[in-house]
Every structure is written in C-alpha cells, then in structure tokens.
XYZ file of C-alpha atoms in Angstrom:
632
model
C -14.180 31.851 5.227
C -12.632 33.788 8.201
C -11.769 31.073 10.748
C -12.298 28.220 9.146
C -16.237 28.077 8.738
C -18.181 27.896 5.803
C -21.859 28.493 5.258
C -23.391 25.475 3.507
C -26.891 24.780 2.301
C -29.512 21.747 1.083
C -32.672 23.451 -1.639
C -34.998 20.700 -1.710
C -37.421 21.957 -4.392
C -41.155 20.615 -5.444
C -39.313 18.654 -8.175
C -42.146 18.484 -11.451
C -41.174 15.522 -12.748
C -39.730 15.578 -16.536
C -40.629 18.865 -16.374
C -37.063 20.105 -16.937
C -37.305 23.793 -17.485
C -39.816 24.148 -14.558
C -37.072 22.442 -12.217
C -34.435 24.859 -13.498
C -36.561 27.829 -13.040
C -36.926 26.828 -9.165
C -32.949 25.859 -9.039
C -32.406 29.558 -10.362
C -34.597 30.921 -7.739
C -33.121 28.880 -4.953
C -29.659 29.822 -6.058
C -30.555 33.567 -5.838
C -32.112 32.987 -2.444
C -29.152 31.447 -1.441
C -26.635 34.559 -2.772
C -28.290 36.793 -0.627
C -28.006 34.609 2.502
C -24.574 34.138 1.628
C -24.252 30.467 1.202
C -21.477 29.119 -0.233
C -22.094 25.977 -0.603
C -25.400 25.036 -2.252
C -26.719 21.628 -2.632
C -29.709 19.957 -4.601
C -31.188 16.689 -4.374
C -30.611 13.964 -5.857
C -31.637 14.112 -9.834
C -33.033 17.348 -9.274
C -33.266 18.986 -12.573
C -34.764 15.954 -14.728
C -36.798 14.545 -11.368
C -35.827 11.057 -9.443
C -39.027 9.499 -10.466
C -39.214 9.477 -13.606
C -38.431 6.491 -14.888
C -37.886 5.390 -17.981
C -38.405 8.678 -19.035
C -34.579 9.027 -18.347
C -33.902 7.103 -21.662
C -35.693 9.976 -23.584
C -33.465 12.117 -25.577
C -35.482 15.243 -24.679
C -35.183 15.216 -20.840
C -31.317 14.270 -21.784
C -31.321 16.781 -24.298
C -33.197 19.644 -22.294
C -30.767 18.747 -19.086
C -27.707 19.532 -21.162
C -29.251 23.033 -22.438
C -30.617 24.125 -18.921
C -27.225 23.232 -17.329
C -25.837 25.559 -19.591
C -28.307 27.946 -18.675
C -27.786 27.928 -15.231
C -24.057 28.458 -15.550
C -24.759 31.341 -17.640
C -27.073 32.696 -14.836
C -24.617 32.020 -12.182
C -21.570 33.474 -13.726
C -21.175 36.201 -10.833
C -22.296 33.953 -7.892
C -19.227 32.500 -5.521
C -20.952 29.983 -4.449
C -20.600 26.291 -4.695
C -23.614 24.858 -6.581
C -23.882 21.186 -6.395
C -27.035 19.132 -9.359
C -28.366 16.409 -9.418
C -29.369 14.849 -13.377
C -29.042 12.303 -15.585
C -26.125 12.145 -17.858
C -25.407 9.816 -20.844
C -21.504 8.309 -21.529
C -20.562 6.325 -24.198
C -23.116 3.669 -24.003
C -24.273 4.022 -20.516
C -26.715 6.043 -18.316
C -25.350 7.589 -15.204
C -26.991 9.594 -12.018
C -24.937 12.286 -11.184
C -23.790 15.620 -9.526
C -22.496 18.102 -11.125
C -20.826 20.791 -9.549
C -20.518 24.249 -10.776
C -19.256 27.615 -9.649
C -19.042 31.268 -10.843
C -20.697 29.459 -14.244
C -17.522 26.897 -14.635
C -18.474 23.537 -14.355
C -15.691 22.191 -12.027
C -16.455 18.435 -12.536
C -18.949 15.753 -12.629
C -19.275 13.103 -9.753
C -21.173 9.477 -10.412
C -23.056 7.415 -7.947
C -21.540 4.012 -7.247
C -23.613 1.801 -5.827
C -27.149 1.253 -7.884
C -29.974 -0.019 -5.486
C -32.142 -2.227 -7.093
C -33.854 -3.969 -4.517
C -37.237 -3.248 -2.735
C -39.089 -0.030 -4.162
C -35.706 1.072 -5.454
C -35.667 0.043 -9.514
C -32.041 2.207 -10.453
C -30.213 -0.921 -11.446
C -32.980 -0.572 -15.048
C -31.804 2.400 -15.951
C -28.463 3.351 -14.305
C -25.116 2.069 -14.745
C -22.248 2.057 -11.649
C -19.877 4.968 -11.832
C -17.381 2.385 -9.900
C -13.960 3.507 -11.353
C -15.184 5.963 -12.971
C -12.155 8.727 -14.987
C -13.157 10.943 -17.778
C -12.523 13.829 -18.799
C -15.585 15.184 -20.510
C -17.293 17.873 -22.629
C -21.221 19.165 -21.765
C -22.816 22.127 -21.952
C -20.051 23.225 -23.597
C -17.823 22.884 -21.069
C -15.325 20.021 -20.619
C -14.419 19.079 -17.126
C -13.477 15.883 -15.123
C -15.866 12.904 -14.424
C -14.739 10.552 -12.185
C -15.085 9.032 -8.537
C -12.929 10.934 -6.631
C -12.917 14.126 -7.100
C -12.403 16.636 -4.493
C -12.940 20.417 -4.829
C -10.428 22.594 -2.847
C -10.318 25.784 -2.552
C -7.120 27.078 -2.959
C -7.299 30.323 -1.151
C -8.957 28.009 2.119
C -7.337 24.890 1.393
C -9.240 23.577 4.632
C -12.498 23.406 2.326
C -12.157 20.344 0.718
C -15.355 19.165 -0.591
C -16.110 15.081 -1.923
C -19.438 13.899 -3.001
C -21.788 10.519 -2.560
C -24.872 10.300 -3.667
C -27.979 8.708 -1.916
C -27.360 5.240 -1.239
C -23.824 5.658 -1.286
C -23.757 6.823 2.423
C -26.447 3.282 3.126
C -23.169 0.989 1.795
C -20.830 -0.240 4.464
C -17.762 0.768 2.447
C -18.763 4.190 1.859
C -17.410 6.315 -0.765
C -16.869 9.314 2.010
C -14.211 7.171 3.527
C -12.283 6.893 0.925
C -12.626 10.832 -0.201
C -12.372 11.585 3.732
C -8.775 9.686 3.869
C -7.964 11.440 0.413
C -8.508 14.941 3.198
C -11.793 15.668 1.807
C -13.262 17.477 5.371
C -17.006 17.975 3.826
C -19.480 15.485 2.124
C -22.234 16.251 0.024
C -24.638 13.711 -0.588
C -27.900 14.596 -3.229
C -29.941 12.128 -2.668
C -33.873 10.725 -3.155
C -34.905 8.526 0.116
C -38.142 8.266 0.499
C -40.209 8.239 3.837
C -41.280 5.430 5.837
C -41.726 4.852 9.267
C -39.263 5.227 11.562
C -36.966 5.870 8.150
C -36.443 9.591 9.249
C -34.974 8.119 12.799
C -32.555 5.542 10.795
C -31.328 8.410 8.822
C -30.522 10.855 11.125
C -28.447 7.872 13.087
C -26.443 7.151 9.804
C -25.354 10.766 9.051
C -24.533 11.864 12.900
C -22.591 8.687 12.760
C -20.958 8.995 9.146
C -19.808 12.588 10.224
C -18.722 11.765 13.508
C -16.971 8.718 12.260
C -15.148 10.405 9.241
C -14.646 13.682 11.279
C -16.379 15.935 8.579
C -19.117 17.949 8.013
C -21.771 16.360 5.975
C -24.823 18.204 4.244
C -27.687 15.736 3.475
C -29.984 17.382 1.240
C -33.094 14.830 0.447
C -35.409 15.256 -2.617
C -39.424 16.552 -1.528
C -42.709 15.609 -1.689
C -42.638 16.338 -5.790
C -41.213 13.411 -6.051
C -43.999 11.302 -4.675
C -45.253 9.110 -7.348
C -47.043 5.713 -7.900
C -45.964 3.354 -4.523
C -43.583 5.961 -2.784
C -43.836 9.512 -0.842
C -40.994 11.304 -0.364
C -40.631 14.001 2.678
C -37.685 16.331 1.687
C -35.937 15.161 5.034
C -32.449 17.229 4.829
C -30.181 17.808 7.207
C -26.486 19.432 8.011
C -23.985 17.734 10.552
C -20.814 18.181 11.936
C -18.847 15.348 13.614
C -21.911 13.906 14.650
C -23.495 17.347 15.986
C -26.506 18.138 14.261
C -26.284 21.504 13.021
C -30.088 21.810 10.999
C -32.824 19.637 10.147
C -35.570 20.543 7.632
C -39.311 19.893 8.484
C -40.979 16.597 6.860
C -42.945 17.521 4.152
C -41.537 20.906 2.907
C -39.628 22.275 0.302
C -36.999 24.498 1.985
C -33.786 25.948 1.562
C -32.005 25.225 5.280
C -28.595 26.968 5.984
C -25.868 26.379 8.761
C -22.191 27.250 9.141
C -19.958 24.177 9.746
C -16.425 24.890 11.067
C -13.893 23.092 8.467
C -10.973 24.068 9.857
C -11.803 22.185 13.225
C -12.393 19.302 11.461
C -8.778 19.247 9.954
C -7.689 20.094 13.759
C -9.204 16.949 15.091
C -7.500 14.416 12.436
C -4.069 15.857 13.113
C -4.194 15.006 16.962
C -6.089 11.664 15.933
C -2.832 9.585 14.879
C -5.083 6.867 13.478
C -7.023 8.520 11.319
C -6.087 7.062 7.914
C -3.525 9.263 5.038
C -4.612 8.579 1.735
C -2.787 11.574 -0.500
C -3.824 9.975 -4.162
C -7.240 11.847 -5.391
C -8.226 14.361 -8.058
C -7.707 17.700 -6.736
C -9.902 20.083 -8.885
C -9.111 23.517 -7.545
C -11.146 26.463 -7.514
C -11.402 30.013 -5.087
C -13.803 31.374 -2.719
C -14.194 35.036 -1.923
C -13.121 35.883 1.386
C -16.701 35.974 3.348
C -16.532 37.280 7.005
C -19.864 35.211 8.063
C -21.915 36.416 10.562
C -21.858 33.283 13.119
C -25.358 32.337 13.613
C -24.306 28.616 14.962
C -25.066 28.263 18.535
C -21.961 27.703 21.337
C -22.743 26.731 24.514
C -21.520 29.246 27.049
C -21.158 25.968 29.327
C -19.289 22.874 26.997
C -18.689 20.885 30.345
C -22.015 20.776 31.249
C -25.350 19.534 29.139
C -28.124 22.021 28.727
C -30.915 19.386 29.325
C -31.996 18.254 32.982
C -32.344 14.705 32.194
C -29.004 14.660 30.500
C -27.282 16.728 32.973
C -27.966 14.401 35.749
C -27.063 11.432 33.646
C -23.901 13.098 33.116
C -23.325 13.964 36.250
C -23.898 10.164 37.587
C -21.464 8.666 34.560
C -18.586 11.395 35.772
C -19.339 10.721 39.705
C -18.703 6.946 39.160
C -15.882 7.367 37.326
C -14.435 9.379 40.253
C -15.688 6.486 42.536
C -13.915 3.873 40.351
C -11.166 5.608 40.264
C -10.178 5.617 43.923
C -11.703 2.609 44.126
C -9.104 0.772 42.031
C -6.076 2.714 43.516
C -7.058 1.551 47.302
C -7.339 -2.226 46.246
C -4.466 -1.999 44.360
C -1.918 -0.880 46.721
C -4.313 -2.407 49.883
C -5.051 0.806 51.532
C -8.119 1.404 53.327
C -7.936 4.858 54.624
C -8.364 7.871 53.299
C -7.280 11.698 54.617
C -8.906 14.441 53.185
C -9.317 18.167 53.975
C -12.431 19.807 54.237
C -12.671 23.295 53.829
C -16.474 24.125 53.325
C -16.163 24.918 49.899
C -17.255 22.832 46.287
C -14.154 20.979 45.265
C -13.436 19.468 49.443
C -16.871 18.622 49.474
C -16.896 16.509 46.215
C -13.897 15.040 47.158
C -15.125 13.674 50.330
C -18.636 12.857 48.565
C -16.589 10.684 46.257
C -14.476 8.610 49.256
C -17.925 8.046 50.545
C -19.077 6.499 47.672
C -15.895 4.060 47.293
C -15.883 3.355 50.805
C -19.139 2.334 50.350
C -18.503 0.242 47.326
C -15.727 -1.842 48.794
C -17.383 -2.526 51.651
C -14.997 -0.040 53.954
C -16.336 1.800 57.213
C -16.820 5.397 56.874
C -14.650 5.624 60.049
C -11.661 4.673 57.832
C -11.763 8.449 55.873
C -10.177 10.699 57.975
C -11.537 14.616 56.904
C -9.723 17.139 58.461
C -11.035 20.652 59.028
C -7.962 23.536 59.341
C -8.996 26.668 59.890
C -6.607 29.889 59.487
C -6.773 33.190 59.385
C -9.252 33.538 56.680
C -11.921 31.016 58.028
C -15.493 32.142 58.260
C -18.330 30.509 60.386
C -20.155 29.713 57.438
C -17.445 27.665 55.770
C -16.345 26.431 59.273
C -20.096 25.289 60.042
C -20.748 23.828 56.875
C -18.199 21.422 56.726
C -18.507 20.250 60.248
C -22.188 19.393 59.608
C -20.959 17.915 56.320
C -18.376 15.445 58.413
C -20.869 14.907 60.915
C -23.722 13.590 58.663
C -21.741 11.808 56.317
C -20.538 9.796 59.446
C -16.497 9.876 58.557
C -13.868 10.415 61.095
C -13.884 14.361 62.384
C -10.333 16.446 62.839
C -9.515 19.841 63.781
C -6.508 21.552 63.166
C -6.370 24.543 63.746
C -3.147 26.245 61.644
C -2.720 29.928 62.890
C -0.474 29.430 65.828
C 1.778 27.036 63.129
C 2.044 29.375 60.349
C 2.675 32.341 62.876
C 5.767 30.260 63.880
C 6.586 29.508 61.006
C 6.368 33.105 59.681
C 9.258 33.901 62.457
C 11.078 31.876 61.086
C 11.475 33.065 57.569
C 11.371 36.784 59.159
C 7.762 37.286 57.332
C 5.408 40.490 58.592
C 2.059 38.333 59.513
C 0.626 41.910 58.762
C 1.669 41.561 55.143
C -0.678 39.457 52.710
C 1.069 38.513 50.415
C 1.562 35.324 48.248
C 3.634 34.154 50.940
C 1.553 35.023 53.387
C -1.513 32.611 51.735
C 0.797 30.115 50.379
C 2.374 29.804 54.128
C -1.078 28.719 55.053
C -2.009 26.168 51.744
C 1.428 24.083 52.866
C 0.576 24.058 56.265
C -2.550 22.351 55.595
C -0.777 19.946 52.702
C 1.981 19.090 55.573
C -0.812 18.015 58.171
C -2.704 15.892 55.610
C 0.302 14.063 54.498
C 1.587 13.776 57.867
C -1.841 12.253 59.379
C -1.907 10.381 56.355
C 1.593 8.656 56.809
C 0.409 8.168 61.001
C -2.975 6.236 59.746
C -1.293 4.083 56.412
C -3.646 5.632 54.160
C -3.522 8.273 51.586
C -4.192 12.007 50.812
C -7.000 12.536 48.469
C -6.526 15.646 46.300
C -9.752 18.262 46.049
C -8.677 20.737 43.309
C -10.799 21.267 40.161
C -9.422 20.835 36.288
C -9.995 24.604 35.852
C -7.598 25.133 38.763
C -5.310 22.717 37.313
C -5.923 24.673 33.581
C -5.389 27.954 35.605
C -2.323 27.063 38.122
C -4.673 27.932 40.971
C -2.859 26.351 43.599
C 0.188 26.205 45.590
C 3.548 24.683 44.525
C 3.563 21.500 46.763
C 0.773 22.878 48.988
C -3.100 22.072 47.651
C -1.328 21.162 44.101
C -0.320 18.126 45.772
C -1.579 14.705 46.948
C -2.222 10.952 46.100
C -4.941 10.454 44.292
C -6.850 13.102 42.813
C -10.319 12.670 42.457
C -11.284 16.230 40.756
C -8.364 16.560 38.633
C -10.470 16.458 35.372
C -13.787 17.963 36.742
C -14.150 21.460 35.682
C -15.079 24.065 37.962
C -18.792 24.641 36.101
C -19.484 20.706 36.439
C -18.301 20.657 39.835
C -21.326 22.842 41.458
C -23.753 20.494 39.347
C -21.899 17.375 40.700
C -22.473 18.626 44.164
C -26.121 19.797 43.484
C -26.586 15.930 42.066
C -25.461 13.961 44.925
C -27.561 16.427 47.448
C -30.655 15.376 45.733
C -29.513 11.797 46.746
C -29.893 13.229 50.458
C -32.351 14.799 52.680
C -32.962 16.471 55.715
C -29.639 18.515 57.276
C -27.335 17.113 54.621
C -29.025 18.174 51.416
C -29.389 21.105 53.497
C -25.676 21.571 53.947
C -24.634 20.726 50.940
C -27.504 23.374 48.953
C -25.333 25.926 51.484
C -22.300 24.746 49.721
C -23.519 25.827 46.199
C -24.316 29.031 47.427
C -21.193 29.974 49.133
C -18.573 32.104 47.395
C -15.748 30.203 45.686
C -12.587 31.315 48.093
C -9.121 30.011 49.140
C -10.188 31.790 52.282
C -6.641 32.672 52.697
C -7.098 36.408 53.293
C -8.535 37.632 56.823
C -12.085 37.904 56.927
C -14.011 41.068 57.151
C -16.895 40.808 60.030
C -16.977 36.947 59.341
C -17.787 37.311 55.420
C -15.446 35.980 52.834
C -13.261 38.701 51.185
C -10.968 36.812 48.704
C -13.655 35.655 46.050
C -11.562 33.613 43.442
C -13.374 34.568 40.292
C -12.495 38.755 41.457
C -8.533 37.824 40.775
C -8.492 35.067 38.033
C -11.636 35.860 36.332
C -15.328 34.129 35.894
C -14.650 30.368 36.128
C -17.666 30.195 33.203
C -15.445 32.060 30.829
C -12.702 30.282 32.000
C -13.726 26.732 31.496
C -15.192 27.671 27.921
C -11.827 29.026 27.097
C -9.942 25.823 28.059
C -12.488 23.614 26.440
C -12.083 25.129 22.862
C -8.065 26.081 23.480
C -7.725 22.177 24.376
C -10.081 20.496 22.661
C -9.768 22.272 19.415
C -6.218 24.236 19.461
C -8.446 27.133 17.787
C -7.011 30.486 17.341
C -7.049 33.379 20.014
C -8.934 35.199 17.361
C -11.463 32.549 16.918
C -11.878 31.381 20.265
C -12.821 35.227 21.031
C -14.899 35.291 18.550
C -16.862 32.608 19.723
C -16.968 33.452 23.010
C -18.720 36.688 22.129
C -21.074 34.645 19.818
C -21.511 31.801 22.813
C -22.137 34.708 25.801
C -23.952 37.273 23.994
C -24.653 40.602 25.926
C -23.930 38.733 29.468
C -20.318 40.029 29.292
C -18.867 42.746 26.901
C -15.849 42.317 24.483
C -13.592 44.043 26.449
C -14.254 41.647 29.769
C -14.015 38.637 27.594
C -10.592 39.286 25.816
C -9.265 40.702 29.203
C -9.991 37.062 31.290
C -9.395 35.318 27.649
C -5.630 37.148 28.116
C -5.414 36.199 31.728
C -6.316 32.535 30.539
C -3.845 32.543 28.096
C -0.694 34.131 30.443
C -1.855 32.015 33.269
C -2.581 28.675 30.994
C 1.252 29.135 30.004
C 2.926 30.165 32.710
C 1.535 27.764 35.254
C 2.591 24.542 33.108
C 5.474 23.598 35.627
C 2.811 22.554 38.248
C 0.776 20.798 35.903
C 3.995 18.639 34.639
C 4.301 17.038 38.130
C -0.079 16.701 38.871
C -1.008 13.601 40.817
C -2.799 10.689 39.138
C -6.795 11.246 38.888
C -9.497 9.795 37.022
C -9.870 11.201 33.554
C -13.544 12.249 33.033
C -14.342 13.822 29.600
C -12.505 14.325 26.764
C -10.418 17.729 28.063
C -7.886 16.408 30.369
C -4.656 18.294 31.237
C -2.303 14.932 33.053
C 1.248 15.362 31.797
C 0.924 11.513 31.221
C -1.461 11.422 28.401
C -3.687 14.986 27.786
C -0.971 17.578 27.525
C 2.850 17.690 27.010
C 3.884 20.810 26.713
C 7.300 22.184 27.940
C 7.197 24.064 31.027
C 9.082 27.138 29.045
C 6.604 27.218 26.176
C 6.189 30.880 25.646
C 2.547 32.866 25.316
C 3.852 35.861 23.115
C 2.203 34.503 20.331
C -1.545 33.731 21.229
C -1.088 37.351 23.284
C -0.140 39.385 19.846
C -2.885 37.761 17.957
C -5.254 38.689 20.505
C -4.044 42.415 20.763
C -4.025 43.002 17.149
C-alpha cells in the first residue's frame, strides 16, 4: 500500500462446468498462489464457481445449492488472507436469477454486486435465465453471512482510502453508459470486471481498445479478468484473454488459450492525483461505501518506468514523435510571424543542441510560408569560453542551411563592460558568465530591432524546469521555440531532422549530438570544453524524469525516489539519485521567478511549465517540505 500502489490480479481457471466443488478446489488453489505473491486484489471470471456455460443448469437447485455451501467454504479457508477476493456465481433473490460477484475478504463477505445489462442477442442467450440487477438494493443473508447487494457498491479501504474498488461485469463495460462511470464519478479509482467473452477474430483486438480506452477515459485502473478455454462448449470457444490497465497503459496481458493467474501493481493514488487537476472530471458523492482494511504491504515494484518519459522506447514511434513535436515548433512560429507580419528572424547560434534546433525550426517555417532563408539572421558570438569545435560547427551549420551569417565577437564588450562595474576578468564567477549570456541577449535584440524581426529563444524545458539561464540574458526572447522540449527529446529531435540531410550537414549536425552540453562560459582548456552542464546541475536524464513525474503527477519526494531507483536500476546508485533529485527540488523552487516572466512557445507534450497555463506557483513557494521528506 506504501505510495499509493496496489498489487492486483485476474485467476482465469479451467472452469468444469457444473462441476461446483471442482471449481472451488481450483479458486482455493489460486487464492493461495496469489497470498504468496502478495496480491491483494484477486479477481475471477465471470460465473466462475458454477461455470458461464452452463445453461439451464443454473435453474438447478443443486449448483444453487452447492454455490451457497462452497462460498461458505471458501470464506472459511480464507479467514487469514488480506486480500481482496472478487466470484463470479449465480445467485437466486426473491423470484429472480441473478449473475453476480461477490466479494469477500479475510472470510467476510463484504457485499454482492449484480450485472446490469443482460445480452441476449447473437451467441449470447443470458436474457433466459438472468434477470437485470438495474437498481438493484438489498441487504442480504448467504452463506451465512448477510451483507449488501446492490449496484453501487464501492469497497474502500479505510486505512488507504485511495483504494476504492467498483465492479461491472462482462458486458457491462460493451454498454455505452457504462456502469464504471457512474462508480468512477461516485470516486471509485479501480474497476473490476469478471467476465465470459468469448474469442473471435479480431475480438481480442476490439477488447483490448475498449479497456485502454475505458481506463484512460475514467482515469482508473481496470483489471479485466476473462473466463478460459473450460468454458468452451457447443458453438463458442473461449480464450481466457485477461488483462490489467491503467489510464489506458497496459500494465499485463495473459496469453490466449491459458489458464493463468497474471499480476501487476497499478498506482491508485496517481489516479486520484490526475482527477483533482482535471476540473471536469465529474463529482458524484452519493454511493454505498462498504468499508474494509488492508494490511500495510511495502510491495516490491516490479512495474516498469521508463528512465526516459519524454522520449518513446520504439524507433518507429520515436521518429513519429519526433516529427508531431518538430511541426508543432514549426507551427508555432509560423503563426506568430503572420500574425504580427514579421518576416525575419534573429537567432544565436552557439554550436550546441538547443541553438541548433532552434534554427532547424526557423528553417522549416521559413520554408512553409514561403520566406527566403536570407530573412533568418543567425548570429555566432564567441567569448571567452568558445572552442573550435563549437565555433566550426555552427558556421558549417549557417553555411549549409543557407541563412544569413553574423559574427560577433563579445570579449572586447564584456571586458569593457567588466571596467565598468569594477569586475576582476580573472575572477569566474556568476558574474563573470552571466556578463557574457547578456551580452549576447543585448546583440540579438538589438540586431533584431535594426532588421524588424524578432529574437527566437533556444533554451530547453529542462533548463526552464531547472532555472538554467540568465535573468534577462538567454532566459529571454520573443518567441520560444524549445520552451517545452526537454533536454532528452532535444538530442533525438536533432538526430531526426539530420537524417532528413546528407552530405556535410548531417555531418555537422551528427557532430552536434556528440558534443558536450556547455554554456561555454568558462575559458577553455587547450581548446576543449571545461564547463560540462550536467557536472554542476546534474544528469539531464535524471533530471527530466524527475520533472516529468513531479509535474505530471505531483507524486511524493519519497515516491518519485523510489521510482527512480526502480526506473534506473544499477546505472546510478541511491545516493547519486536523491543527491540530483535534491538539487532538482532546491533548484525547481528557487528558480520560479524566471519561469513567471518565460516568453511565449509552443506547448509540446503534456509537461509544460508557461506561467500562462502549466504552472502557477508563487515565486516564494518554499522547498523545506519536499527536502525533509526526502532526508528522512
């Protein structure tokens, strides 16, 4: 339960059908298998202890009779298990026949949900022997135990009141007014669905859509667990095709044709993050609350994190990323040059990632509208901390790209200007580099204002995230095309667009990627870069991983360390990942002020840090409190 997640599970067993003490042996087994994996929430399929097929065998008093006793057998056998167990059987009321799921724990049977919508079309034949559990609010006695059966029940756990657990059954979920959006409105923040659909062609395809989109839609985990092959009978195969989601992120899929017990750990408590920031997801407060209390597990995380959220894991998907993002850069300027009718464009190129991008993107739009290439206006400055590689590289760059070419060379300036503010050239400090980052910002504005066009900002949104720039030096401009680009997508940007190119360019640019990131602010030592960024403020991997989850999720210091550990494995130890996850922190803070007055830029992805819609935070919030929880 530590940090929100919870370990959930589907047991799809080789149902015998009307063979009730058979099925109840194999629930018991699958139940114990499940204790010592440490699931706690355990779900069967659909009708599991009498068998979905069975017809009207359901009518017969001694598969409704034998139901009843082996319920009350596996409460008795589950007395000392935490877990949640969810059933599926048949279950007479009054004068009507019901298929429902019963849901137990520590031998209590909590309550007693009915499915509401009855197919009875196609191969489907409920509609003969079940009745709607549509309104559905009893308060019943079985097994010897009397409990709630209604609708809408959710099960919270009091000690975790995050885990709040609903339940639809099978074609519930195929409805378009599901019962999970009522129960997800009422706060439930995980579905269980038991269900029986059998396999067809393509079905498997259809079903995975509907539950990524169901979960992603609702916000909530959902665990799918589908009934096997034992239910095959007469017309109709079934494959035991289960799965677990989470906000439309497949978390495990069974294999077709197998009985299996499949695990995953969904993160609740993120769920319940996203629907406070989403101010249209819908309040609903009436439901039954039945209550109950989890141990406290500490689960060992065996969900994957990608050490790189900004960036997709799959070639094909990368550079289809990569091409959506890069447009939306280009359409970004785009628009701001036709609306306020400029058509020139200063930029400054430094040889580095975020310059180069910049100036790939004003290409682009230029290119668009129609606009010569003579009209952007890249400036090259080099200071004290220039090297020939940087120097070289974006000359070529200029050159091939066929923009206009300046050189402006800043030393003698910011010696001047170091007389006069009384400042020992000799002493590097922040004054010393930040002398140099304004000097630069004051030419491009200035050459800017002389040509009627506009300064077109280079930094990154991990700089931005970091304050990684100077007050009114790089941190400002007109347009910022990289504003929302983090660092980690940045070098595959780059490494896209070269593959566009050929000859010296792609050349140049590959030369790019493999250059140090650096301010170059500090002299250089024998022509070789000596200020590497990622030596003061810390791997920009970690970094961008850290303001993904911070921002995206608002998770805990706690959790988002123990994540990281989980996401980066032995590539960095604990104590390197909570020292940069403190710098993030301090620096994240801190640096607010300059990220209250940013630039416009084209927002990206779905981590954004503008002051005008991402992030409004005061510039005086203070850190102590994500710093404490880290330290203790």
């Amino acid at each position: 339960m530590k940090d929100g997640f919870v370990k959930a599970a589907c047991a799809s067993i080789h149902v015998t059908l009307g063979n009730v003490k058979e099925n109840a042996k194999q629930i018991l087994s699958y139940i114990d298998q499940a204790h010592k994996e440490d699931v706690q929430v355990l779900v069967f399929s659909e009708l599991s202890l009498s068998g979905y097929s069975i017809e009207d065998l359901f009518f017969a008093k001694r598969v409704l009779n034998e139901c009843e006793t082996q319920v009350e057998q596996i409460a008795k056998a589950t007395k000392d298990h935490d877990m949640l167990i969810v059933l599926g059987l048949p279950f007479a009321y009054h004068n009507d026949l019901y298929n429902v799921a019963l849901v137990m724990q520590r031998g209590t049977i909590l309550g007693m949900v009915p499915k509401i919508n009855i197919p009875n079309y196609h191969e489907f034949y409920e509609g003969r022997h079940f009745a709607s559990g549509q309104g559905m609010d009893e308060t019943v006695t079985y097994a010897k135990q009397t409990f709630p059966f209604a609708d809408d029940l959710i099960f919270q756990d009091e000690a975790h009141p995050w885990i709040r657990i609903g339940c639809e059954i099978c074609e519930d979920v195929w409805v378009p007014n599901t019962p999970s959006i009522s129960l997800c409105e009422m706060g439930a923040t995980l579905i269980v669905n038991p269900s029986a659909s059998n396999h067809l062609t393509s079905k498997a395809d259809y079903r995975r859509a509907l539950i990524a989109s169901t979960s992603a839609r609702l916000i909530c985990g959902y665990v799918y667990c589908n009934a096997g092959s034992g239910e095959s009978s007469t017309d109709v195969v079934f494959s035991g095709h289960s799965m677990i989601y989470e906000n439309g992120v497949k978390l495990k899929e069974s294999d077709l044709f197998d009985e299996h017990l499949i695990t995953a750990i969904l993160d609740l408590s993120k769920m319940e993050s996203e629907r406070l920031e989403m101010t249209t997801y819908p309040n609903d407060s009436y439901a039954h609350y039945i209550p109950f209390r989890f141990d406290e597990h500490n689960l060992t995380l065996d969900r994957y994190y990608d050490p790189h959220p900004f960036v997709p894991s799959k070639m094909a998907d990368r550079y289809a990323r990569c091409e959506e993002v890069f447009s939306i850069q280009t359409h970004g300027l785009m628009q701001r040059l036709q609306a306020i009718h400029a058509k020139t464009v200063v930029v400054g190129i430094s040889g580095g990632l975020d310059s180069t991008l910049a100036l790939l993107v004003c290409v682009r739009a230029f290119d668009a509208l129609g606009i010569d290439r003579k009209n952007i206006i890249a400036i090259t400055m080099p200071g004290f901390g220039t090297t020939t590689r940087t120097k070289n590289n974006a000359d070529l760059l200029m050159e091939e790209l066929h923009v206009t070419r300046k050189e402006v060379n800043i030393t003698e300036a910011v010696r001047i200007h170091f007389k006069d503010i009384e400042h020992d050239e000799h002493v590097h400090d922040v004054t010393y580099e930040n002398c140099q980052a304004r000097e630069r910002t004051q030419i491009l504005m200035d050459v800017a204002n002389q040509a009627g066009g506009i300064v077109i900002g280079t930094g990154d949104l991990s700089e931005v995230a970091l304050g990684w720039s100077t007050y009114n030096g790089d941190h400002m401009s007109m347009y910022a095309v990289n504003v929302s680009v983090p660092k980690t997508l940045v070098r595959y940007l780059v490494d896209y667009v070269s593959s566009t190119y050929d000859g010296v360019l792609k050349d140049t640019l590959q030369d790019i990627l493999h250059t140090p990131v650096s301010p170059e602010l500090l002299p250089a030592d024998d022509n070789k870069i000596t200020q590497k960024t990622e030596d003061i403020v810390g791997p920009y991997e970690l970094h961008d991983f850290f303001l993904y989850h911070h921002a995206r999720f608002h998770y805990e210091p706690v959790k988002l360390y123990r994540i990281a550990k989980v996401a980066y494995g032995d590539e960095y130890d604990d104590a390197t990942i909570k020292k940069w996850l403190l710098k993030f922190y301090r620096r994240f803070f801190t640096q607010q002020f300059k990220r209250s007055c940013i630039p416009d830029g084209p927002k990206v992805g779905s981590v954004a840090l503008s002051p005008r819609g991402d992030l409004r935070m005061p510039s005086d919030a203070n850190v102590d409190l994500w710093l404490e929880a880290l330290e203790k």
